[in-house]
Coordinates of C-alpha atoms in Angstrom, one line a residue:
M376 CA 77.5 109.0 81.3
L377 CA 74.9 106.5 80.1
Q378 CA 71.3 107.7 80.0
I379 CA 68.3 105.4 79.4
N380 CA 65.0 107.3 79.1
D381 CA 61.5 105.8 79.0
L382 CA 62.7 102.7 77.1
V383 CA 60.0 100.5 75.7
Y384 CA 60.8 97.1 74.1
R385 CA 58.5 94.2 73.2
I386 CA 59.3 90.9 71.6
G387 CA 56.9 88.3 70.4
G388 CA 53.9 90.1 72.0
R389 CA 55.7 90.1 75.4
T390 CA 56.7 93.4 77.0
L391 CA 60.2 93.3 78.6
M392 CA 60.6 97.1 79.3
D393 CA 58.1 99.8 79.6
G394 CA 59.2 103.3 80.6
A395 CA 62.5 102.0 81.9
T396 CA 64.8 104.9 82.9
V397 CA 68.2 105.0 84.6
T398 CA 71.4 107.1 84.6
I399 CA 74.8 105.5 85.0
P400 CA 77.6 108.0 85.7
E401 CA 80.9 107.8 83.9
G402 CA 83.3 105.3 85.6
A403 CA 80.6 103.6 87.6
K404 CA 80.7 99.9 88.4
V405 CA 77.2 98.6 88.1
G406 CA 75.6 95.3 88.7
L407 CA 72.5 94.6 86.5
V408 CA 70.2 92.1 88.4
G409 CA 66.8 90.6 87.9
R410 CA 65.1 87.2 87.6
N411 CA 66.0 85.1 84.6
G412 CA 63.9 86.1 81.6
T413 CA 63.2 89.7 82.7
G414 CA 65.3 91.1 79.8
K415 CA 68.8 91.8 81.1
T416 CA 70.7 90.4 78.1
T417 CA 68.1 92.1 75.9
L418 CA 69.0 95.4 77.5
F419 CA 72.7 94.8 76.6
K420 CA 71.7 94.2 73.0
L421 CA 69.8 97.5 73.1
L422 CA 72.9 99.3 74.4
T423 CA 75.1 97.9 71.7
G424 CA 72.6 98.7 69.0
D425 CA 72.0 95.0 68.1
L426 CA 68.3 95.7 68.9
A427 CA 66.3 98.9 68.5
P428 CA 63.8 100.1 71.1
E429 CA 60.1 100.6 70.3
S430 CA 60.4 104.0 71.9
G431 CA 62.5 105.9 74.4
S432 CA 66.2 106.7 74.0
I433 CA 69.7 105.5 75.0
K434 CA 72.3 108.3 75.2
L435 CA 76.0 107.6 75.2
P436 CA 79.0 110.0 74.9
R437 CA 80.0 110.6 71.3
N438 CA 82.7 108.1 70.1
A439 CA 82.3 106.0 73.2
R440 CA 83.5 102.4 72.7
I441 CA 81.3 99.7 74.0
G442 CA 82.8 96.2 74.5
Q443 CA 81.4 92.8 75.4
V444 CA 82.3 89.2 75.1
R445 CA 80.2 88.0 72.1
Q446 CA 81.5 84.5 71.5
E447 CA 84.5 82.4 72.3
A448 CA 87.9 83.1 70.7
P449 CA 88.3 81.3 67.4
A450 CA 90.2 78.0 67.2
T451 CA 93.1 79.4 65.1
D452 CA 96.8 78.8 65.0
D453 CA 97.3 82.3 66.6
S454 CA 98.7 82.1 70.2
L455 CA 96.6 83.2 73.1
L456 CA 98.9 86.2 73.6
D457 CA 98.6 87.3 70.0
T458 CA 94.9 86.8 70.0
V459 CA 94.5 89.2 73.0
L460 CA 96.9 91.7 71.6
A461 CA 95.0 91.8 68.4
A462 CA 91.9 93.1 70.3
D463 CA 93.5 96.5 70.6
L464 CA 92.6 97.5 67.0
E465 CA 94.4 100.9 67.1
R466 CA 97.7 99.4 68.3
T467 CA 97.5 96.7 65.7
E468 CA 96.8 99.2 62.9
L469 CA 99.5 101.5 64.1
L470 CA 102.1 98.7 64.2
A471 CA 101.1 97.7 60.6
Q472 CA 101.5 101.3 59.4
A473 CA 104.9 101.6 61.1
D474 CA 106.1 98.6 59.1
T475 CA 105.1 100.1 55.7
E476 CA 105.2 103.9 56.2
T477 CA 108.1 105.7 54.5
D478 CA 107.3 109.3 55.3
P479 CA 109.5 110.4 58.3
M480 CA 106.9 112.8 59.6
K481 CA 104.1 110.1 59.6
I482 CA 106.5 107.6 61.1
S483 CA 107.1 110.1 63.9
D484 CA 103.4 110.6 64.4
I485 CA 102.8 106.9 64.5
H486 CA 105.4 106.3 67.2
T487 CA 104.2 109.3 69.2
R488 CA 100.7 107.8 69.2
L489 CA 102.1 104.3 70.2
I490 CA 103.7 106.0 73.2
D491 CA 100.5 107.8 74.0
I492 CA 98.5 104.5 74.1
D493 CA 101.3 102.8 76.2
A494 CA 101.9 100.2 73.4
H495 CA 105.3 99.3 74.9
S496 CA 103.7 97.6 77.9
A497 CA 101.0 95.8 75.8
E498 CA 102.5 92.3 76.0
A499 CA 102.9 92.6 79.8
R500 CA 99.4 93.8 80.3
A501 CA 97.9 91.2 78.0
G502 CA 100.0 88.5 79.8
A503 CA 98.9 89.7 83.2
I504 CA 95.2 89.5 82.2
L505 CA 95.6 86.0 80.7
G506 CA 97.6 84.9 83.8
G507 CA 94.8 86.2 86.1
L508 CA 92.3 84.1 84.1
G509 CA 94.3 80.9 84.5
F510 CA 96.9 80.8 81.6
D511 CA 100.5 80.5 82.6
A512 CA 103.4 81.8 80.5
A513 CA 103.7 78.6 78.5
A514 CA 99.9 78.3 77.8
Q515 CA 99.9 81.9 76.5
Q516 CA 102.2 80.9 73.7
R517 CA 100.1 77.9 72.6
P518 CA 97.6 78.3 69.7
C519 CA 93.9 78.9 70.5
K520 CA 92.9 75.7 68.7
D521 CA 94.6 73.7 71.5
F522 CA 92.0 74.8 74.0
S523 CA 88.4 73.7 74.6
G524 CA 85.4 76.1 74.1
G525 CA 85.3 77.0 77.8
W526 CA 88.9 78.0 77.9
R527 CA 88.6 80.0 74.6
M528 CA 85.7 81.9 76.3
R529 CA 88.3 83.0 78.9
V530 CA 90.6 84.1 76.0
A531 CA 87.7 86.2 74.6
L532 CA 87.1 87.7 78.0
A533 CA 90.8 88.5 78.3
A534 CA 90.7 90.2 74.8
I535 CA 87.8 92.5 75.7
L536 CA 89.4 93.4 79.1
F537 CA 92.7 94.2 77.3
S538 CA 91.0 96.5 74.8
Q539 CA 89.7 98.6 77.6
P540 CA 86.4 99.9 76.1
D541 CA 84.8 103.0 77.6
F542 CA 81.7 100.9 78.5
L543 CA 82.5 97.3 79.4
L544 CA 79.4 95.0 79.3
L545 CA 79.9 91.6 81.0
D546 CA 77.1 89.0 80.8
E547 CA 77.6 86.2 83.4
P548 CA 81.4 86.2 83.0
T549 CA 82.0 83.8 85.9
N550 CA 80.0 81.0 84.2
Y551 CA 83.3 79.9 82.5
L552 CA 85.7 80.8 85.3
D553 CA 86.8 78.9 88.3
L554 CA 86.8 80.4 91.8
E555 CA 90.4 81.7 91.4
G556 CA 89.5 83.4 88.1
T557 CA 86.4 84.9 89.7
M558 CA 88.4 86.4 92.5
W559 CA 90.9 87.9 90.1
L560 CA 88.1 89.3 87.9
E561 CA 86.4 90.8 91.0
N562 CA 89.7 92.6 91.8
Y563 CA 90.2 93.7 88.2
I564 CA 86.7 95.1 87.8
G565 CA 87.0 97.1 91.0
R566 CA 90.1 98.9 89.6
Y567 CA 88.9 99.1 86.0
P568 CA 89.3 102.8 84.9
Y569 CA 86.1 103.1 82.9
T570 CA 82.4 102.2 83.2
V571 CA 81.4 98.5 83.8
V572 CA 77.9 97.1 83.6
L573 CA 77.9 93.5 84.9
I574 CA 75.1 90.9 84.7
S575 CA 75.8 88.3 87.3
H576 CA 74.1 86.0 89.8
D577 CA 77.2 85.8 91.9
R578 CA 76.3 87.5 95.1
D579 CA 79.9 87.9 96.3
L580 CA 81.1 89.4 93.0
L581 CA 78.2 91.9 93.2
N582 CA 79.1 92.8 96.7
K583 CA 82.8 93.3 96.1
A584 CA 83.2 94.6 92.5
V585 CA 80.3 97.1 92.0
G586 CA 79.1 100.2 93.8
T587 CA 75.6 100.4 92.3
I588 CA 72.9 97.8 91.6
V589 CA 70.3 98.4 88.9
H590 CA 67.3 96.1 89.3
L591 CA 65.2 95.2 86.3
E592 CA 61.8 94.2 87.6
E593 CA 58.2 94.8 86.6
L594 CA 59.4 96.3 83.3
K595 CA 61.3 99.1 85.1
L596 CA 64.9 99.9 86.0
T597 CA 65.6 101.0 89.6
S598 CA 69.0 102.0 90.9
Y599 CA 70.3 101.3 94.4
K600 CA 73.6 102.5 95.9
G601 CA 76.0 99.8 97.2
G602 CA 76.5 96.1 96.5
Y603 CA 74.0 93.3 96.4
D604 CA 73.5 92.9 100.2
N605 CA 72.8 96.6 100.5
F606 CA 70.3 96.4 97.5
E607 CA 68.5 93.5 99.1
R608 CA 68.2 95.4 102.4
Q609 CA 67.0 98.6 100.6
R610 CA 64.5 96.7 98.5
R611 CA 63.1 94.9 101.6
E612 CA 62.6 98.2 103.3
K613 CA 61.0 99.6 100.2
M614 CA 58.6 96.7 100.1
E615 CA 57.7 97.2 103.8
L616 CA 57.1 100.9 103.2
A617 CA 55.0 100.2 100.2
G618 CA 52.9 97.8 102.2
K619 CA 52.3 100.5 104.9
M620 CA 51.6 103.1 102.3
Q621 CA 49.0 100.9 100.7
V622 CA 47.2 100.5 104.0
K623 CA 47.2 104.2 104.6
Q624 CA 46.1 105.0 101.0
E625 CA 43.3 102.4 101.2
A626 CA 42.1 104.0 104.5
N627 CA 42.2 107.4 102.9
R628 CA 40.3 106.2 99.8
K629 CA 37.5 104.6 101.9
H630 CA 37.2 107.9 103.9
L631 CA 36.8 109.9 100.7
E632 CA 34.4 107.5 99.2
A633 CA 32.3 107.5 102.3
F634 CA 32.1 111.3 102.3
V635 CA 31.1 111.4 98.6
N636 CA 28.5 108.7 99.0
R637 CA 27.0 110.5 102.1
F638 CA 26.9 114.0 100.7
R639 CA 26.7 113.7 96.9
A640 CA 22.9 114.4 96.9
K641 CA 23.0 117.2 99.4
A642 CA 23.2 120.7 97.8
S643 CA 25.0 122.2 100.8
K644 CA 27.8 119.6 100.4
A645 CA 27.9 119.3 96.7
R646 CA 31.0 121.3 96.2
Q647 CA 32.9 119.4 98.9
A648 CA 31.7 116.1 97.4
Q649 CA 33.0 117.1 93.9
S650 CA 36.3 118.1 95.5
R651 CA 36.6 114.7 97.1
L652 CA 35.8 113.0 93.8
K653 CA 38.7 114.9 92.1
M654 CA 41.0 113.8 95.0
L655 CA 39.9 110.2 94.4
E656 CA 40.7 110.5 90.7
K657 CA 44.2 111.8 91.6
L658 CA 44.8 109.1 94.2
K659 CA 46.8 106.7 92.1
P660 CA 47.2 103.3 93.6
I661 CA 50.5 102.4 95.1
S662 CA 51.7 99.3 93.4
A663 CA 53.2 96.9 96.0
I664 CA 56.6 95.6 95.0
V665 CA 56.2 92.1 93.9
D666 CA 58.3 89.8 96.1
S667 CA 58.7 87.0 93.6
T668 CA 59.4 83.8 95.6
V669 CA 61.4 81.0 94.2
K670 CA 60.3 77.4 94.8
P671 CA 62.5 75.6 97.2
I672 CA 64.9 72.8 96.3
Q673 CA 64.7 69.6 98.3
L674 CA 67.6 67.1 98.6
P675 CA 66.3 63.8 100.0
D676 CA 68.2 62.7 103.1
P677 CA 70.0 59.3 103.2
E678 CA 67.8 56.5 104.5
K679 CA 70.5 55.4 106.9
T680 CA 73.5 57.1 108.5
L681 CA 76.7 55.2 107.8
S682 CA 79.4 54.8 110.4
P683 CA 82.4 57.2 109.8
P684 CA 84.5 57.4 107.8
I685 CA 82.5 56.8 104.7
I686 CA 85.6 57.2 102.5
S687 CA 89.3 56.9 103.5
M688 CA 92.4 57.1 101.4
E689 CA 96.0 56.0 102.2
N690 CA 98.7 57.3 99.8
A691 CA 96.2 57.0 96.9
S692 CA 96.8 58.2 93.3
V693 CA 94.5 58.8 90.5
G694 CA 94.9 59.9 86.9
Y695 CA 94.5 59.0 83.2
D696 CA 96.3 56.6 80.9
G697 CA 98.7 55.5 83.6
K698 CA 99.8 59.1 84.5
P699 CA 98.8 60.3 87.9
V700 CA 97.1 63.7 88.2
L701 CA 96.8 63.5 92.0
K702 CA 98.9 61.4 94.4
K703 CA 99.9 61.0 98.0
L704 CA 96.2 61.4 99.0
D705 CA 95.8 60.7 102.7
L706 CA 92.2 61.9 103.3
R707 CA 89.1 61.0 105.2
I708 CA 85.5 61.9 104.6
D709 CA 82.8 61.5 107.3
H710 CA 79.0 61.1 106.9
D711 CA 78.3 64.8 107.7
D712 CA 81.3 66.6 106.1
R713 CA 80.8 69.7 104.0
I714 CA 84.0 70.0 102.0
A715 CA 84.8 72.6 99.3
L716 CA 87.6 71.9 96.9
L717 CA 89.7 74.9 96.1
G718 CA 92.3 75.3 93.3
S719 CA 92.6 76.5 89.7
N720 CA 91.0 74.6 86.9
G721 CA 93.3 71.9 85.6
N722 CA 94.7 71.1 89.0
G723 CA 92.5 68.0 89.5
K724 CA 89.3 69.0 91.3
S725 CA 87.1 67.2 88.8
T726 CA 89.5 64.2 88.7
F727 CA 89.1 63.9 92.4
A728 CA 85.3 64.1 92.1
K729 CA 85.4 61.3 89.5
L730 CA 87.6 59.2 91.9
L731 CA 85.1 59.7 94.7
S732 CA 82.1 58.8 92.5
N733 CA 83.9 55.6 91.1
R734 CA 84.1 57.1 87.6
L735 CA 87.9 56.7 87.9
P736 CA 89.8 53.8 89.7
V737 CA 92.6 54.2 92.2
M738 CA 95.9 53.8 90.4
A739 CA 98.0 53.2 93.5
G740 CA 97.6 53.1 97.3
G741 CA 94.2 52.5 98.8
M742 CA 90.7 53.9 99.0
H743 CA 88.1 52.3 101.2
S744 CA 84.4 53.1 101.1
A745 CA 81.7 52.3 103.6
S746 CA 79.4 49.4 102.8
K747 CA 76.3 50.4 100.9
L748 CA 77.6 53.9 100.3
S749 CA 75.5 55.7 97.7
I750 CA 76.9 58.8 95.9
A751 CA 75.1 61.3 93.7
Y752 CA 77.2 63.2 91.2
F753 CA 76.1 66.5 89.6
A754 CA 78.1 68.4 86.9
Q755 CA 77.0 70.9 84.3
H756 CA 78.1 68.8 81.4
Q757 CA 75.4 66.2 82.4
L758 CA 72.7 68.6 81.2
D759 CA 73.3 67.0 77.8
E760 CA 72.3 63.7 79.3
L761 CA 68.6 64.8 79.6
V762 CA 66.4 63.4 76.9
P763 CA 65.5 66.5 74.9
E764 CA 62.0 65.4 73.9
Q765 CA 61.0 64.1 77.3
S766 CA 59.4 66.2 80.0
P767 CA 60.4 66.4 83.6
A768 CA 57.4 64.2 84.5
D769 CA 58.6 61.7 81.9
H770 CA 62.1 61.6 83.4
V771 CA 60.7 61.0 86.9
R772 CA 58.1 58.5 85.7
K773 CA 60.9 56.2 84.6
L774 CA 62.3 56.2 88.2
L775 CA 58.9 55.5 89.8
P776 CA 57.5 52.5 87.8
G777 CA 53.9 51.9 88.7
A778 CA 53.5 55.1 90.6
K779 CA 50.3 57.2 90.4
E780 CA 50.4 60.4 88.4
G781 CA 50.0 62.5 91.5
Q782 CA 53.0 60.9 93.1
V783 CA 55.1 61.6 89.9
R784 CA 54.1 65.3 89.9
A785 CA 54.6 65.7 93.6
R786 CA 58.2 64.4 93.1
V787 CA 58.8 66.8 90.2
S788 CA 57.5 69.6 92.4
Q789 CA 60.2 68.8 95.0
F790 CA 62.8 69.7 92.3
G791 CA 61.5 73.2 92.4
L792 CA 59.7 73.1 89.0
P793 CA 56.3 74.7 88.8
T794 CA 53.2 72.8 87.5
D795 CA 53.2 74.6 84.1
R796 CA 56.8 73.4 83.3
M797 CA 56.3 69.7 84.2
D798 CA 55.1 68.6 80.8
L799 CA 57.4 70.7 78.6
P800 CA 60.1 68.8 76.7
A801 CA 63.5 69.2 78.4
K802 CA 64.8 71.1 75.4
S803 CA 62.3 73.8 76.1
L804 CA 63.3 74.4 79.7
S805 CA 65.6 77.2 80.7
G806 CA 69.2 76.5 81.9
G807 CA 68.1 76.9 85.5
E808 CA 65.2 74.6 85.1
K809 CA 67.4 71.9 83.5
A810 CA 69.8 72.2 86.4
R811 CA 67.0 71.8 88.9
L812 CA 65.7 68.7 87.0
L813 CA 69.2 67.2 86.7
L814 CA 70.0 67.8 90.4
G815 CA 66.6 66.2 91.4
L816 CA 67.3 63.1 89.3
A817 CA 70.9 62.7 90.5
T818 CA 69.8 62.8 94.2
F819 CA 66.5 60.9 93.6
N820 CA 67.1 58.0 96.0
G821 CA 68.6 59.8 99.0
P822 CA 72.4 59.4 98.6
N823 CA 74.8 59.3 101.5
M824 CA 77.1 61.8 99.7
I825 CA 76.5 64.4 97.0
I826 CA 79.2 65.8 94.8
L827 CA 78.3 69.1 93.2
D828 CA 80.6 70.3 90.4
E829 CA 79.7 74.0 89.6
P830 CA 76.0 73.6 90.5
T831 CA 75.1 77.3 90.3
N832 CA 75.7 77.9 86.6
H833 CA 72.4 79.0 85.0
L834 CA 70.8 79.6 88.5
D835 CA 69.7 83.1 89.4
I836 CA 70.5 84.6 92.8
D837 CA 67.2 83.5 94.4
S838 CA 67.6 79.9 93.1
R839 CA 71.2 79.9 94.4
E840 CA 69.8 80.8 97.8
A841 CA 67.3 77.9 97.5
L842 CA 70.2 75.6 96.8
I843 CA 72.1 76.9 99.8
H844 CA 69.1 76.1 102.0
A845 CA 68.8 72.7 100.4
I846 CA 72.5 71.8 101.0
N847 CA 72.4 73.1 104.6
G848 CA 69.3 71.1 105.3
Y849 CA 70.6 67.9 103.8
Q850 CA 71.8 65.2 106.3
G851 CA 74.6 63.6 104.2
A852 CA 78.1 64.5 103.1
V853 CA 78.7 67.2 100.5
I854 CA 81.7 67.7 98.2
L855 CA 81.5 71.1 96.5
I856 CA 83.3 72.6 93.5
S857 CA 82.1 76.1 92.8
H858 CA 83.2 79.5 91.6
D859 CA 80.4 81.0 93.8
R860 CA 82.2 82.2 96.9
H861 CA 79.0 82.9 98.7
L862 CA 77.9 79.3 98.2
V863 CA 81.2 78.0 99.5
E864 CA 81.2 80.3 102.5
T865 CA 77.6 79.4 103.6
C866 CA 77.8 75.7 102.9
A867 CA 81.3 74.4 103.5
D868 CA 82.7 73.5 106.9
S869 CA 86.1 72.5 105.5
L870 CA 88.3 73.8 102.7
W871 CA 90.6 71.4 100.8
L872 CA 93.2 72.8 98.4
V873 CA 93.9 70.9 95.2
D874 CA 97.4 72.0 94.2
Q875 CA 100.8 70.7 93.0
G876 CA 99.5 67.3 92.3
T877 CA 97.9 66.5 95.7
I878 CA 95.2 67.6 98.1
H879 CA 95.5 69.0 101.7
P880 CA 93.3 71.0 104.1
F881 CA 93.5 74.7 103.7
D882 CA 94.2 76.5 107.0
G883 CA 92.0 79.6 106.8
D884 CA 88.7 80.9 105.5
M885 CA 87.7 82.3 102.1
N886 CA 89.1 85.7 102.9
D887 CA 92.4 84.1 103.6
Y888 CA 92.1 82.1 100.3
R889 CA 91.3 85.2 98.3
R890 CA 94.5 86.9 99.6
H891 CA 96.4 83.7 98.8
V892 CA 95.1 83.7 95.2
L893 CA 95.7 87.4 94.6
K894 CA 99.2 87.2 96.1
A895 CA 100.1 84.1 94.0
G896 CA 99.1 86.0 90.9
S897 CA 99.4 84.4 87.5
G898 CA 103.1 83.4 87.4
K899 CA 103.2 80.2 89.4
K900 CA 105.5 78.7 86.8
G901 CA 107.8 81.6 86.1
K902 CA 109.2 84.5 88.0
K903 CA 109.3 86.7 84.9
A904 CA 105.6 86.2 84.2
A905 CA 104.8 87.0 87.8
A906 CA 106.8 90.2 87.6
E907 CA 105.1 91.2 84.4
A908 CA 101.7 90.5 85.9
A909 CA 102.4 92.6 89.0
A910 CA 103.7 95.5 86.8
A911 CA 100.7 95.4 84.5
A912 CA 98.3 95.2 87.4
A913 CA 99.9 98.3 88.9
E914 CA 99.5 100.1 85.6
V915 CA 95.8 99.3 85.6
A916 CA 95.1 100.4 89.2
A917 CA 94.7 104.0 90.0
E918 CA 97.3 105.2 92.5
T919 CA 94.8 106.5 95.0
E920 CA 92.9 103.2 94.9
R921 CA 96.1 101.3 95.5
K922 CA 97.0 103.3 98.5
T923 CA 93.5 103.0 99.9
G924 CA 93.7 99.2 99.4
Q925 CA 97.0 99.1 101.3
E926 CA 95.6 101.0 104.2
K927 CA 92.5 98.8 104.2
R928 CA 94.6 95.7 104.4
K929 CA 96.7 97.1 107.2
E930 CA 93.6 98.0 109.0
N931 CA 92.1 94.5 108.5
A932 CA 95.3 92.9 109.7
G933 CA 95.2 95.0 112.9
L934 CA 91.6 94.1 113.4
R935 CA 92.2 90.4 113.0
K936 CA 95.0 90.6 115.6
T937 CA 92.7 92.5 117.9
M938 CA 89.9 90.0 117.3
A939 CA 92.1 86.9 118.0
P940 CA 90.7 86.4 121.5
L941 CA 87.2 86.5 120.1
R942 CA 88.1 83.9 117.5
K943 CA 89.4 81.6 120.3
D944 CA 86.1 82.0 122.1
I945 CA 84.3 81.1 118.8
Q946 CA 86.4 78.0 118.5
A947 CA 85.8 77.1 122.1
A948 CA 82.1 77.5 121.6
E949 CA 82.3 75.2 118.5
R950 CA 84.0 72.5 120.6
N951 CA 81.4 72.9 123.3
I952 CA 78.6 72.6 120.7
E953 CA 80.1 69.3 119.5
K954 CA 80.4 68.1 123.1
L955 CA 76.7 69.0 123.9
Q956 CA 75.5 67.4 120.6
K957 CA 77.4 64.2 121.4
K958 CA 75.9 64.2 125.0
I959 CA 72.3 64.6 123.6
A960 CA 72.9 61.7 121.2
E961 CA 74.1 59.5 124.1
L962 CA 71.0 60.4 126.2
D963 CA 68.8 59.8 123.2
N964 CA 70.3 56.3 122.9
K965 CA 69.5 55.7 126.6
L966 CA 66.0 57.0 126.3
A967 CA 65.4 54.9 123.2
S968 CA 65.4 51.7 125.3
A969 CA 61.9 50.2 125.2
D970 CA 61.9 48.9 128.8
L971 CA 63.7 51.7 130.5
Y972 CA 60.5 53.4 131.7
Q973 CA 59.3 50.1 133.2
K974 CA 62.4 48.7 134.8
D975 CA 64.1 52.0 135.9
P976 CA 61.6 54.9 135.8
E977 CA 63.9 57.0 138.1
S978 CA 66.7 56.8 135.6
A979 CA 64.3 57.6 132.7
T980 CA 63.2 60.8 134.5
K981 CA 66.8 61.7 135.2
Y982 CA 67.9 61.2 131.6
A983 CA 64.9 63.2 130.3
K984 CA 65.7 66.1 132.6
E985 CA 69.4 65.9 131.8
R986 CA 68.5 65.9 128.0
A987 CA 66.3 69.0 128.4
D988 CA 69.0 70.8 130.4
T989 CA 71.6 69.9 127.8
E990 CA 69.3 71.0 125.0
R991 CA 68.9 74.4 126.6
D992 CA 72.7 74.7 127.1
L993 CA 73.1 73.8 123.4
Q994 CA 70.7 76.5 122.3
R995 CA 72.4 79.1 124.5
T996 CA 75.8 78.1 123.2
E997 CA 74.7 78.2 119.6
E998 CA 73.1 81.6 120.1
K999 CA 76.3 82.9 121.7
W1000 CA 78.4 81.3 118.9
L1001 CA 76.2 83.0 116.2
A1002 CA 76.5 86.4 117.8
M1003 CA 80.3 86.1 118.2
S1004 CA 80.7 84.8 114.6
A1005 CA 78.7 87.7 113.2
E1006 CA 80.8 90.2 115.3
Y1007 CA 84.0 88.6 114.1
E1008 CA 83.0 88.4 110.4
E1009 CA 81.9 92.0 110.4
A1010 CA 85.2 93.1 112.0
V1011 CA 87.6 91.2 109.7
S1012 CA 85.8 91.2 106.4
A1013 CA 87.9 92.7 103.7

């Protein structure tokens, strides 16, 4: 059990925690949430002893091991597998002793202990974890120095998972994972045998992997049962209740004050007046929960809608140095498509994004783009392209030569940056603020298509919701690469799988894809690795949880079969919506004729009435579609 009691911590004159208290039971899976800058990472440092609180206490079981990913794995000649195995310090030490010990009794004790800690399956377990995080059997034998920093962060994560500390602290682990790695981690955390505290802005991960949310807000820690959606609902209800209680309390206060003022000077009422004064003193104000709102993000719409398709490919190939990464691409993108690219890192998602944005040429076959097609490309590595000494206003001013200062600042505001951050140098902005600035600059001129490569890194949950609203309100095409499943589910209309050197539509939704990823496991390139991964995963999972999972999957399969007619109705409604939208567009074209009302007023009246009727039909159909979709999703969600 972890107990935090009345914790107070200040840094640089700023209070981050004051009287923060929470209890985390042994074996709990906890999501630690809060706006950026509230002190979540600082709390982790207090838990590990890297920082000391001003007052209060943190109580952990004696000899409890705390583990967290502190930095990327070193660029050494050691293989990935050996690097992860070395994280189990006791096993490493016992094996070293076994090689040098000569006393038969001590040798026996060493081997007994190795059996106790299940050392014989260590390689299989380490390989399974590395496989789940995207390293196949061949990659696991390569030295760490062969991999970039982002991939070595995965190795460091694998090492800490393998060491199985009693308290596992994970600070934004999905920032360096792809969607497939995130899905695997979600599954792993859910079955981890010890306590996990997870800082994350990934809503879906917080819904699937944890059973408790601890919210750091207003210097306090508040615990909520359930995942993130449940926390959000409970907090909203709490805010509503606090508002009602404030109204009641204020009415009571006014009543007491009126009595005191009326009877304070009357001897016959003096005792009652004094009693009311004491009640007033005890009537502590109810502090309303601050509903911190995040500034919206605005993506400017294209000035002109281009005729579809805006991009088409026929047997196209793309790659580097004459070697194709992707080939046999027969694809089409229309002006209003919302496409999410699925597939493990290294399969070619970013290569395809570079092809679309003209950063890579077609090697073979054909790719045709619409005339005057404009494309915005956003990727996290572009954060380094910001001029460190220049402010957001400076960056925008260069794109609006001759503009008035008010126009410049109004445009910066559309990026979602507050007034007090507009004149700070870019190097002083937070990661989320830099991302907002870069996204605003990339889409400045209203592109026809936006390519977003991991846009949610550094964004907190509320800012991610703002991005979702921005994408859904944008009138152009969107190509999305993201490990944030919630973002994909709420923004993408089509899923394309990048796999085995090509791209093709994925027939299913994100729940289907999650099952596809977990079923595939880590051994795509070797049956032996796949078998080891499966065996190790089984060792990690508790037997009761495994059985529960199987029953759940069977139940869901039966539900999906039962709900098949509803899904057909949903698809029929979608087709009807498209038909009605097309009809409205045709009527709008007819009604747009300047001389229609003069030459043929009867037809004008007829078209107008027909459009109003069609609009009502569309609204009813959309409402029906929404209701059916909600019913279906609730029934089949895993």
